[in-house]
mmCIF file of N, CA, C and O in Angstrom:
data_model
loop_
_atom_site.group_PDB
_atom_site.id
_atom_site.type_symbol
_atom_site.label_atom_id
_atom_site.label_comp_id
_atom_site.label_asym_id
_atom_site.label_seq_id
_atom_site.Cartn_x
_atom_site.Cartn_y
_atom_site.Cartn_z
ATOM 1 N N MET A 1 88.208 100.919 116.976
ATOM 2 C CA MET A 1 88.720 99.556 116.904
ATOM 3 C C MET A 1 89.572 99.404 115.653
ATOM 4 O O MET A 1 89.188 99.812 114.569
ATOM 5 N N SER A 2 90.740 98.830 115.810
ATOM 6 C CA SER A 2 91.631 98.682 114.660
ATOM 7 C C SER A 2 91.274 97.424 113.878
ATOM 8 O O SER A 2 90.827 96.435 114.433
ATOM 9 N N ASN A 3 91.488 97.516 112.597
ATOM 10 C CA ASN A 3 91.171 96.423 111.695
ATOM 11 C C ASN A 3 92.403 96.123 110.852
ATOM 12 O O ASN A 3 92.643 96.781 109.847
ATOM 13 N N TRP A 4 93.226 95.163 111.303
ATOM 14 C CA TRP A 4 94.440 94.794 110.578
ATOM 15 C C TRP A 4 94.104 93.696 109.581
ATOM 16 O O TRP A 4 93.504 92.680 109.934
ATOM 17 N N ILE A 5 94.504 93.907 108.338
ATOM 18 C CA ILE A 5 94.224 92.974 107.244
ATOM 19 C C ILE A 5 95.538 92.375 106.753
ATOM 20 O O ILE A 5 96.497 93.097 106.481
ATOM 21 N N ASP A 6 95.559 91.062 106.608
ATOM 22 C CA ASP A 6 96.722 90.356 106.058
ATOM 23 C C ASP A 6 96.759 90.613 104.557
ATOM 24 O O ASP A 6 95.879 90.170 103.819
ATOM 25 N N ALA A 7 97.763 91.376 104.111
ATOM 26 C CA ALA A 7 97.822 91.797 102.715
ATOM 27 C C ALA A 7 98.658 90.874 101.834
ATOM 28 O O ALA A 7 98.286 90.592 100.698
ATOM 29 N N CYS A 8 99.809 90.409 102.348
ATOM 30 C CA CYS A 8 100.700 89.612 101.521
ATOM 31 C C CYS A 8 101.848 89.074 102.367
ATOM 32 O O CYS A 8 101.999 89.438 103.525
ATOM 33 N N SER A 9 102.667 88.270 101.734
ATOM 34 C CA SER A 9 103.897 87.778 102.348
ATOM 35 C C SER A 9 105.014 88.788 102.084
ATOM 36 O O SER A 9 105.003 89.479 101.055
ATOM 37 N N THR A 10 105.970 88.860 103.001
ATOM 38 C CA THR A 10 107.080 89.803 102.821
ATOM 39 C C THR A 10 107.896 89.504 101.566
ATOM 40 O O THR A 10 108.485 90.412 100.986
ATOM 41 N N ASP A 11 107.922 88.266 101.127
ATOM 42 C CA ASP A 11 108.720 87.936 99.940
ATOM 43 C C ASP A 11 107.955 88.092 98.622
ATOM 44 O O ASP A 11 108.493 87.830 97.564
ATOM 45 N N GLU A 12 106.717 88.556 98.686
ATOM 46 C CA GLU A 12 105.934 88.774 97.461
ATOM 47 C C GLU A 12 106.287 90.086 96.767
ATOM 48 O O GLU A 12 105.942 90.280 95.611
ATOM 49 N N ILE A 13 106.942 90.998 97.490
ATOM 50 C CA ILE A 13 107.283 92.307 96.917
ATOM 51 C C ILE A 13 108.789 92.502 97.026
ATOM 52 O O ILE A 13 109.344 92.510 98.119
ATOM 53 N N ASP A 14 109.444 92.653 95.891
ATOM 54 C CA ASP A 14 110.873 92.960 95.889
ATOM 55 C C ASP A 14 111.093 94.357 96.450
ATOM 56 O O ASP A 14 110.192 95.203 96.408
ATOM 57 N N GLU A 15 112.295 94.607 96.967
ATOM 58 C CA GLU A 15 112.622 95.964 97.406
ATOM 59 C C GLU A 15 112.491 96.914 96.224
ATOM 60 O O GLU A 15 112.803 96.556 95.088
ATOM 61 N N GLU A 16 112.036 98.124 96.518
ATOM 62 C CA GLU A 16 111.758 99.155 95.513
ATOM 63 C C GLU A 16 110.740 98.679 94.490
ATOM 64 O O GLU A 16 110.900 98.867 93.288
ATOM 65 N N ASP A 17 109.671 98.063 95.009
ATOM 66 C CA ASP A 17 108.591 97.607 94.135
ATOM 67 C C ASP A 17 107.257 97.846 94.836
ATOM 68 O O ASP A 17 107.201 98.236 95.998
ATOM 69 N N VAL A 18 106.185 97.605 94.097
ATOM 70 C CA VAL A 18 104.824 97.831 94.582
ATOM 71 C C VAL A 18 103.953 96.678 94.113
ATOM 72 O O VAL A 18 104.213 96.078 93.075
ATOM 73 N N MET A 19 102.926 96.369 94.911
ATOM 74 C CA MET A 19 101.933 95.391 94.470
ATOM 75 C C MET A 19 100.543 95.896 94.811
ATOM 76 O O MET A 19 100.360 96.671 95.750
ATOM 77 N N ARG A 20 99.596 95.451 94.037
ATOM 78 C CA ARG A 20 98.188 95.784 94.245
ATOM 79 C C ARG A 20 97.591 94.819 95.262
ATOM 80 O O ARG A 20 97.872 93.621 95.241
ATOM 81 N N PHE A 21 96.729 95.363 96.124
ATOM 82 C CA PHE A 21 96.007 94.550 97.084
ATOM 83 C C PHE A 21 94.571 95.058 97.140
ATOM 84 O O PHE A 21 94.336 96.237 97.406
ATOM 85 N N ASP A 22 93.625 94.179 96.848
ATOM 86 C CA ASP A 22 92.209 94.535 96.877
ATOM 87 C C ASP A 22 91.562 93.909 98.100
ATOM 88 O O ASP A 22 91.794 92.730 98.409
ATOM 89 N N HIS A 23 90.739 94.707 98.785
ATOM 90 C CA HIS A 23 90.039 94.204 99.965
ATOM 91 C C HIS A 23 88.727 94.957 100.153
ATOM 92 O O HIS A 23 88.718 96.192 100.161
ATOM 93 N N ASP A 24 87.657 94.210 100.279
ATOM 94 C CA ASP A 24 86.350 94.778 100.615
ATOM 95 C C ASP A 24 85.963 95.919 99.668
ATOM 96 O O ASP A 24 85.503 96.974 100.100
ATOM 97 N N GLY A 25 86.186 95.721 98.374
ATOM 98 C CA GLY A 25 85.803 96.705 97.372
ATOM 99 C C GLY A 25 86.747 97.890 97.239
ATOM 100 O O GLY A 25 86.456 98.834 96.514
ATOM 101 N N ARG A 26 87.893 97.851 97.933
ATOM 102 C CA ARG A 26 88.873 98.938 97.870
ATOM 103 C C ARG A 26 90.196 98.411 97.330
ATOM 104 O O ARG A 26 90.501 97.240 97.476
ATOM 105 N N THR A 27 90.960 99.304 96.707
ATOM 106 C CA THR A 27 92.258 98.938 96.167
ATOM 107 C C THR A 27 93.345 99.701 96.918
ATOM 108 O O THR A 27 93.255 100.913 97.109
ATOM 109 N N PHE A 28 94.378 98.961 97.316
ATOM 110 C CA PHE A 28 95.518 99.518 98.033
ATOM 111 C C PHE A 28 96.784 99.215 97.241
ATOM 112 O O PHE A 28 96.810 98.311 96.408
ATOM 113 N N ALA A 29 97.832 99.965 97.523
ATOM 114 C CA ALA A 29 99.154 99.686 96.975
ATOM 115 C C ALA A 29 100.079 99.442 98.160
ATOM 116 O O ALA A 29 100.110 100.234 99.103
ATOM 117 N N ILE A 30 100.829 98.331 98.118
ATOM 118 C CA ILE A 30 101.773 97.973 99.170
ATOM 119 C C ILE A 30 103.175 98.125 98.584
ATOM 120 O O ILE A 30 103.458 97.618 97.496
ATOM 121 N N TYR A 31 104.051 98.826 99.303
ATOM 122 C CA TYR A 31 105.396 99.141 98.824
ATOM 123 C C TYR A 31 106.446 98.516 99.735
ATOM 124 O O TYR A 31 106.255 98.434 100.944
ATOM 125 N N HIS A 32 107.576 98.131 99.131
ATOM 126 C CA HIS A 32 108.727 97.617 99.878
ATOM 127 C C HIS A 32 109.869 98.593 99.608
ATOM 128 O O HIS A 32 110.392 98.652 98.491
ATOM 129 N N SER A 33 110.227 99.362 100.620
ATOM 130 C CA SER A 33 111.210 100.436 100.450
ATOM 131 C C SER A 33 112.634 99.883 100.331
ATOM 132 O O SER A 33 112.897 98.741 100.702
ATOM 133 N N PRO A 34 113.567 100.724 99.864
ATOM 134 C CA PRO A 34 114.952 100.273 99.722
ATOM 135 C C PRO A 34 115.619 99.941 101.060
ATOM 136 O O PRO A 34 116.611 99.222 101.087
ATOM 137 N N ASP A 35 115.065 100.433 102.165
ATOM 138 C CA ASP A 35 115.633 100.096 103.471
ATOM 139 C C ASP A 35 114.895 98.947 104.147
ATOM 140 O O ASP A 35 115.106 98.668 105.323
ATOM 141 N N GLY A 36 114.015 98.251 103.397
ATOM 142 C CA GLY A 36 113.364 97.048 103.893
ATOM 143 C C GLY A 36 112.040 97.253 104.596
ATOM 144 O O GLY A 36 111.412 96.289 105.024
ATOM 145 N N GLU A 37 111.579 98.495 104.722
ATOM 146 C CA GLU A 37 110.289 98.752 105.358
ATOM 147 C C GLU A 37 109.156 98.585 104.354
ATOM 148 O O GLU A 37 109.363 98.646 103.144
ATOM 149 N N PHE A 38 107.940 98.413 104.881
ATOM 150 C CA PHE A 38 106.748 98.297 104.046
ATOM 151 C C PHE A 38 105.831 99.472 104.327
ATOM 152 O O PHE A 38 105.734 99.953 105.464
ATOM 153 N N PHE A 39 105.142 99.935 103.275
ATOM 154 C CA PHE A 39 104.224 101.063 103.362
ATOM 155 C C PHE A 39 102.973 100.724 102.559
ATOM 156 O O PHE A 39 103.010 99.872 101.669
ATOM 157 N N ALA A 40 101.866 101.446 102.843
ATOM 158 C CA ALA A 40 100.622 101.234 102.103
ATOM 159 C C ALA A 40 99.933 102.576 101.847
ATOM 160 O O ALA A 40 99.940 103.458 102.706
ATOM 161 N N THR A 41 99.367 102.695 100.645
ATOM 162 C CA THR A 41 98.591 103.872 100.271
ATOM 163 C C THR A 41 97.330 103.405 99.554
ATOM 164 O O THR A 41 97.176 102.224 99.246
ATOM 165 N N ASP A 42 96.455 104.375 99.255
ATOM 166 C CA ASP A 42 95.377 104.074 98.330
ATOM 167 C C ASP A 42 96.011 103.521 97.062
ATOM 168 O O ASP A 42 97.115 103.923 96.683
ATOM 169 N N GLY A 43 95.317 102.633 96.396
ATOM 170 C CA GLY A 43 95.886 101.986 95.222
ATOM 171 C C GLY A 43 95.618 102.677 93.911
ATOM 172 O O GLY A 43 96.146 102.267 92.876
ATOM 173 N N LEU A 44 94.808 103.734 93.942
ATOM 174 C CA LEU A 44 94.475 104.454 92.718
ATOM 175 C C LEU A 44 95.028 105.870 92.781
ATOM 176 O O LEU A 44 94.934 106.538 93.817
ATOM 177 N N CYS A 45 95.578 106.331 91.683
ATOM 178 C CA CYS A 45 96.099 107.691 91.590
ATOM 179 C C CYS A 45 94.974 108.687 91.865
ATOM 180 O O CYS A 45 93.845 108.506 91.396
ATOM 181 N N SER A 46 95.285 109.723 92.601
ATOM 182 C CA SER A 46 94.284 110.740 92.928
ATOM 183 C C SER A 46 93.942 111.631 91.731
ATOM 184 O O SER A 46 92.973 112.371 91.768
ATOM 185 N N HIS A 47 94.702 111.528 90.664
ATOM 186 C CA HIS A 47 94.472 112.361 89.482
ATOM 187 C C HIS A 47 93.400 111.772 88.576
ATOM 188 O O HIS A 47 92.404 112.424 88.292
ATOM 189 N N GLU A 48 93.586 110.531 88.117
ATOM 190 C CA GLU A 48 92.600 109.928 87.213
ATOM 191 C C GLU A 48 92.277 108.481 87.551
ATOM 192 O O GLU A 48 91.858 107.722 86.684
ATOM 193 N N LYS A 49 92.501 108.102 88.797
ATOM 194 C CA LYS A 49 92.091 106.790 89.316
ATOM 195 C C LYS A 49 92.704 105.604 88.578
ATOM 196 O O LYS A 49 92.080 104.569 88.400
ATOM 197 N N VAL A 50 93.957 105.727 88.162
ATOM 198 C CA VAL A 50 94.708 104.647 87.531
ATOM 199 C C VAL A 50 95.381 103.828 88.633
ATOM 200 O O VAL A 50 95.811 104.378 89.647
ATOM 201 N N HIS A 51 95.477 102.518 88.437
ATOM 202 C CA HIS A 51 96.118 101.655 89.424
ATOM 203 C C HIS A 51 97.611 101.983 89.534
ATOM 204 O O HIS A 51 98.349 101.894 88.550
ATOM 205 N N LEU A 52 98.036 102.336 90.736
ATOM 206 C CA LEU A 52 99.441 102.689 90.958
ATOM 207 C C LEU A 52 100.369 101.484 90.887
ATOM 208 O O LEU A 52 101.565 101.639 90.634
ATOM 209 N N ALA A 53 99.847 100.287 91.091
ATOM 210 C CA ALA A 53 100.694 99.091 91.054
ATOM 211 C C ALA A 53 101.337 98.891 89.685
ATOM 212 O O ALA A 53 102.314 98.158 89.568
ATOM 213 N N GLY A 54 100.849 99.559 88.661
ATOM 214 C CA GLY A 54 101.462 99.487 87.339
ATOM 215 C C GLY A 54 102.546 100.527 87.150
ATOM 216 O O GLY A 54 103.143 100.630 86.079
ATOM 217 N N GLY A 55 102.816 101.309 88.194
ATOM 218 C CA GLY A 55 103.777 102.411 88.090
ATOM 219 C C GLY A 55 105.191 102.024 88.457
ATOM 220 O O GLY A 55 105.464 100.918 88.923
ATOM 221 N N LEU A 56 106.077 102.968 88.276
ATOM 222 C CA LEU A 56 107.494 102.786 88.542
ATOM 223 C C LEU A 56 107.813 103.260 89.956
ATOM 224 O O LEU A 56 107.422 104.358 90.352
ATOM 225 N N VAL A 57 108.528 102.414 90.722
ATOM 226 C CA VAL A 57 108.966 102.778 92.064
ATOM 227 C C VAL A 57 110.450 103.110 92.010
ATOM 228 O O VAL A 57 111.244 102.324 91.501
ATOM 229 N N MET A 58 110.796 104.293 92.526
ATOM 230 C CA MET A 58 112.193 104.729 92.596
ATOM 231 C C MET A 58 112.407 105.303 93.983
ATOM 232 O O MET A 58 111.722 106.267 94.356
ATOM 233 N N ASP A 59 113.326 104.712 94.737
ATOM 234 C CA ASP A 59 113.569 105.142 96.109
ATOM 235 C C ASP A 59 112.252 105.116 96.873
ATOM 236 O O ASP A 59 111.679 104.069 97.060
ATOM 237 N N TYR A 60 111.753 106.282 97.279
ATOM 238 C CA TYR A 60 110.520 106.358 98.068
ATOM 239 C C TYR A 60 109.385 106.997 97.278
ATOM 240 O O TYR A 60 108.454 107.544 97.858
ATOM 241 N N MET A 61 109.473 106.922 95.953
ATOM 242 C CA MET A 61 108.475 107.536 95.083
ATOM 243 C C MET A 61 107.778 106.484 94.238
ATOM 244 O O MET A 61 108.400 105.526 93.787
ATOM 245 N N ILE A 62 106.473 106.709 94.023
ATOM 246 C CA ILE A 62 105.719 105.914 93.053
ATOM 247 C C ILE A 62 105.299 106.879 91.947
ATOM 248 O O ILE A 62 104.805 107.978 92.220
ATOM 249 N N GLU A 63 105.547 106.455 90.711
ATOM 250 C CA GLU A 63 105.179 107.269 89.559
ATOM 251 C C GLU A 63 103.967 106.643 88.900
ATOM 252 O O GLU A 63 103.982 105.457 88.550
ATOM 253 N N CYS A 64 102.912 107.428 88.741
ATOM 254 C CA CYS A 64 101.694 106.943 88.102
ATOM 255 C C CYS A 64 101.990 106.561 86.653
ATOM 256 O O CYS A 64 102.641 107.321 85.934
ATOM 257 N N PRO A 65 101.509 105.386 86.222
ATOM 258 C CA PRO A 65 101.804 104.952 84.857
ATOM 259 C C PRO A 65 101.077 105.739 83.774
ATOM 260 O O PRO A 65 101.455 105.657 82.615
ATOM 261 N N LYS A 66 100.064 106.530 84.111
ATOM 262 C CA LYS A 66 99.311 107.234 83.076
ATOM 263 C C LYS A 66 99.910 108.587 82.708
ATOM 264 O O LYS A 66 100.170 108.851 81.544
ATOM 265 N N HIS A 67 100.126 109.461 83.687
ATOM 266 C CA HIS A 67 100.617 110.811 83.384
ATOM 267 C C HIS A 67 101.917 111.163 84.094
ATOM 268 O O HIS A 67 102.312 112.326 84.117
ATOM 269 N N ASN A 68 102.556 110.166 84.710
ATOM 270 C CA ASN A 68 103.873 110.322 85.344
ATOM 271 C C ASN A 68 103.889 111.240 86.570
ATOM 272 O O ASN A 68 104.951 111.704 86.966
ATOM 273 N N GLY A 69 102.744 111.511 87.154
ATOM 274 C CA GLY A 69 102.726 112.218 88.430
ATOM 275 C C GLY A 69 103.398 111.344 89.481
ATOM 276 O O GLY A 69 103.414 110.119 89.362
ATOM 277 N N GLN A 70 103.976 111.956 90.494
ATOM 278 C CA GLN A 70 104.694 111.184 91.510
ATOM 279 C C GLN A 70 104.187 111.498 92.911
ATOM 280 O O GLN A 70 103.803 112.634 93.202
ATOM 281 N N PHE A 71 104.242 110.465 93.770
ATOM 282 C CA PHE A 71 103.889 110.575 95.176
ATOM 283 C C PHE A 71 105.025 109.998 96.012
ATOM 284 O O PHE A 71 105.670 109.033 95.601
ATOM 285 N N ASP A 72 105.224 110.573 97.190
ATOM 286 C CA ASP A 72 106.081 109.953 98.197
ATOM 287 C C ASP A 72 105.193 108.939 98.908
ATOM 288 O O ASP A 72 104.237 109.324 99.588
ATOM 289 N N TYR A 73 105.473 107.667 98.734
ATOM 290 C CA TYR A 73 104.570 106.655 99.292
ATOM 291 C C TYR A 73 104.668 106.522 100.805
ATOM 292 O O TYR A 73 103.815 105.912 101.433
ATOM 293 N N ARG A 74 105.671 107.134 101.418
ATOM 294 C CA ARG A 74 105.760 107.105 102.888
ATOM 295 C C ARG A 74 104.739 108.049 103.516
ATOM 296 O O ARG A 74 104.206 107.768 104.587
ATOM 297 N N THR A 75 104.474 109.157 102.852
ATOM 298 C CA THR A 75 103.578 110.183 103.392
ATOM 299 C C THR A 75 102.320 110.377 102.563
ATOM 300 O O THR A 75 101.366 111.011 103.024
ATOM 301 N N GLY A 76 102.330 109.894 101.311
ATOM 302 C CA GLY A 76 101.223 110.112 100.395
ATOM 303 C C GLY A 76 101.285 111.447 99.678
ATOM 304 O O GLY A 76 100.432 111.748 98.849
ATOM 305 N N GLU A 77 102.313 112.246 99.970
ATOM 306 C CA GLU A 77 102.392 113.593 99.413
ATOM 307 C C GLU A 77 102.559 113.589 97.891
ATOM 308 O O GLU A 77 103.408 112.887 97.345
ATOM 309 N N ALA A 78 101.721 114.384 97.220
ATOM 310 C CA ALA A 78 101.837 114.583 95.776
ATOM 311 C C ALA A 78 103.100 115.400 95.513
ATOM 312 O O ALA A 78 103.257 116.491 96.064
ATOM 313 N N MET A 79 104.001 114.872 94.679
ATOM 314 C CA MET A 79 105.308 115.490 94.489
ATOM 315 C C MET A 79 105.532 116.071 93.089
ATOM 316 O O MET A 79 106.415 116.891 92.913
ATOM 317 N N ARG A 80 104.797 115.609 92.092
ATOM 318 C CA ARG A 80 105.017 116.121 90.730
ATOM 319 C C ARG A 80 103.703 116.138 89.961
ATOM 320 O O ARG A 80 102.948 115.173 89.983
ATOM 321 N N ALA A 81 103.470 117.253 89.294
ATOM 322 C CA ALA A 81 102.267 117.419 88.482
ATOM 323 C C ALA A 81 102.189 116.312 87.436
ATOM 324 O O ALA A 81 103.231 115.795 87.018
ATOM 325 N N PRO A 82 101.007 115.928 87.055
ATOM 326 C CA PRO A 82 99.748 116.625 87.280
ATOM 327 C C PRO A 82 99.051 116.281 88.602
ATOM 328 O O PRO A 82 97.986 116.828 88.874
ATOM 329 N N VAL A 83 99.610 115.401 89.422
ATOM 330 C CA VAL A 83 98.928 115.092 90.680
ATOM 331 C C VAL A 83 99.073 116.257 91.651
ATOM 332 O O VAL A 83 100.129 116.872 91.744
ATOM 333 N N CYS A 84 97.981 116.585 92.330
ATOM 334 C CA CYS A 84 98.019 117.671 93.314
ATOM 335 C C CYS A 84 97.267 117.300 94.590
ATOM 336 O O CYS A 84 97.322 118.034 95.567
ATOM 337 N N VAL A 85 96.589 116.159 94.594
ATOM 338 C CA VAL A 85 95.886 115.677 95.780
ATOM 339 C C VAL A 85 96.681 114.509 96.350
ATOM 340 O O VAL A 85 97.006 113.552 95.631
ATOM 341 N N ASN A 86 97.005 114.589 97.626
ATOM 342 C CA ASN A 86 97.788 113.546 98.281
ATOM 343 C C ASN A 86 97.027 112.220 98.338
ATOM 344 O O ASN A 86 95.796 112.200 98.318
ATOM 345 N N LEU A 87 97.785 111.128 98.431
ATOM 346 C CA LEU A 87 97.207 109.806 98.644
ATOM 347 C C LEU A 87 96.990 109.586 100.133
ATOM 348 O O LEU A 87 97.763 110.077 100.963
ATOM 349 N N ARG A 88 95.990 108.822 100.464
ATOM 350 C CA ARG A 88 95.807 108.399 101.852
ATOM 351 C C ARG A 88 96.802 107.276 102.129
ATOM 352 O O ARG A 88 97.008 106.393 101.294
ATOM 353 N N THR A 89 97.421 107.320 103.296
ATOM 354 C CA THR A 89 98.340 106.259 103.698
ATOM 355 C C THR A 89 97.711 105.445 104.823
ATOM 356 O O THR A 89 96.783 105.912 105.497
ATOM 357 N N TYR A 90 98.235 104.247 105.026
ATOM 358 C CA TYR A 90 97.699 103.327 106.024
ATOM 359 C C TYR A 90 98.843 102.746 106.850
ATOM 360 O O TYR A 90 99.908 102.435 106.301
ATOM 361 N N PRO A 91 98.612 102.557 108.158
ATOM 362 C CA PRO A 91 99.634 101.922 108.992
ATOM 363 C C PRO A 91 99.918 100.497 108.515
ATOM 364 O O PRO A 91 99.014 99.788 108.064
ATOM 365 N N VAL A 92 101.185 100.112 108.609
ATOM 366 C CA VAL A 92 101.628 98.779 108.192
ATOM 367 C C VAL A 92 102.440 98.166 109.320
ATOM 368 O O VAL A 92 103.198 98.860 109.993
ATOM 369 N N LYS A 93 102.287 96.868 109.509
ATOM 370 C CA LYS A 93 103.163 96.141 110.431
ATOM 371 C C LYS A 93 103.479 94.788 109.823
ATOM 372 O O LYS A 93 102.739 94.279 108.984
ATOM 373 N N VAL A 94 104.622 94.255 110.222
ATOM 374 C CA VAL A 94 105.036 92.928 109.762
ATOM 375 C C VAL A 94 104.992 92.001 110.961
ATOM 376 O O VAL A 94 105.559 92.308 112.012
ATOM 377 N N GLU A 95 104.292 90.901 110.800
ATOM 378 C CA GLU A 95 104.242 89.865 111.827
ATOM 379 C C GLU A 95 104.734 88.573 111.194
ATOM 380 O O GLU A 95 104.085 88.055 110.279
ATOM 381 N N GLY A 96 105.878 88.113 111.666
ATOM 382 C CA GLY A 96 106.489 86.944 111.032
ATOM 383 C C GLY A 96 106.871 87.309 109.611
ATOM 384 O O GLY A 96 107.610 88.249 109.369
ATOM 385 N N GLU A 97 106.324 86.586 108.672
ATOM 386 C CA GLU A 97 106.588 86.837 107.250
ATOM 387 C C GLU A 97 105.397 87.476 106.541
ATOM 388 O O GLU A 97 105.323 87.474 105.320
ATOM 389 N N ARG A 98 104.446 88.020 107.307
ATOM 390 C CA ARG A 98 103.229 88.582 106.746
ATOM 391 C C ARG A 98 103.191 90.106 106.893
ATOM 392 O O ARG A 98 103.585 90.648 107.935
ATOM 393 N N VAL A 99 102.724 90.782 105.851
ATOM 394 C CA VAL A 99 102.551 92.223 105.869
ATOM 395 C C VAL A 99 101.065 92.502 106.127
ATOM 396 O O VAL A 99 100.197 92.009 105.395
ATOM 397 N N LEU A 100 100.782 93.272 107.167
ATOM 398 C CA LEU A 100 99.424 93.606 107.523
ATOM 399 C C LEU A 100 99.232 95.120 107.403
ATOM 400 O O LEU A 100 100.136 95.893 107.731
ATOM 401 N N ILE A 101 98.058 95.533 106.909
ATOM 402 C CA ILE A 101 97.738 96.961 106.857
ATOM 403 C C ILE A 101 96.502 97.211 107.703
ATOM 404 O O ILE A 101 95.639 96.353 107.844
ATOM 405 N N GLN A 102 96.458 98.414 108.267
ATOM 406 C CA GLN A 102 95.318 98.785 109.104
ATOM 407 C C GLN A 102 94.388 99.661 108.285
ATOM 408 O O GLN A 102 94.787 100.704 107.793
ATOM 409 N N VAL A 103 93.159 99.207 108.143
ATOM 410 C CA VAL A 103 92.159 99.972 107.399
ATOM 411 C C VAL A 103 91.031 100.348 108.336
ATOM 412 O O VAL A 103 90.741 99.642 109.291
ATOM 413 N N ALA A 104 90.416 101.477 108.060
ATOM 414 C CA ALA A 104 89.328 101.966 108.923
ATOM 415 C C ALA A 104 88.002 101.381 108.488
ATOM 416 O O ALA A 104 87.805 100.981 107.396
#
């Protein structure tokens, strides 16, 4: 059974930016790509559990604010050391002006 959660409004995140979203004791990161799409990943870096919402977004990459490791937020793939464990990604859909993520 799918569980879609209303995370935010589409206008809450500028293009090429990220925001933190907490739900049910978990932290997620919601991204607004340069082509207008929305993506979601775990909200904590897989390296030292730092909140990714404090990081720098460039194109399709999120850079962890602590050690500058980078992930492709579309796939969760770890792209630059010291991160080596991928982020979990979550399906996203937009309904009207709302961004929803699917969590298990």
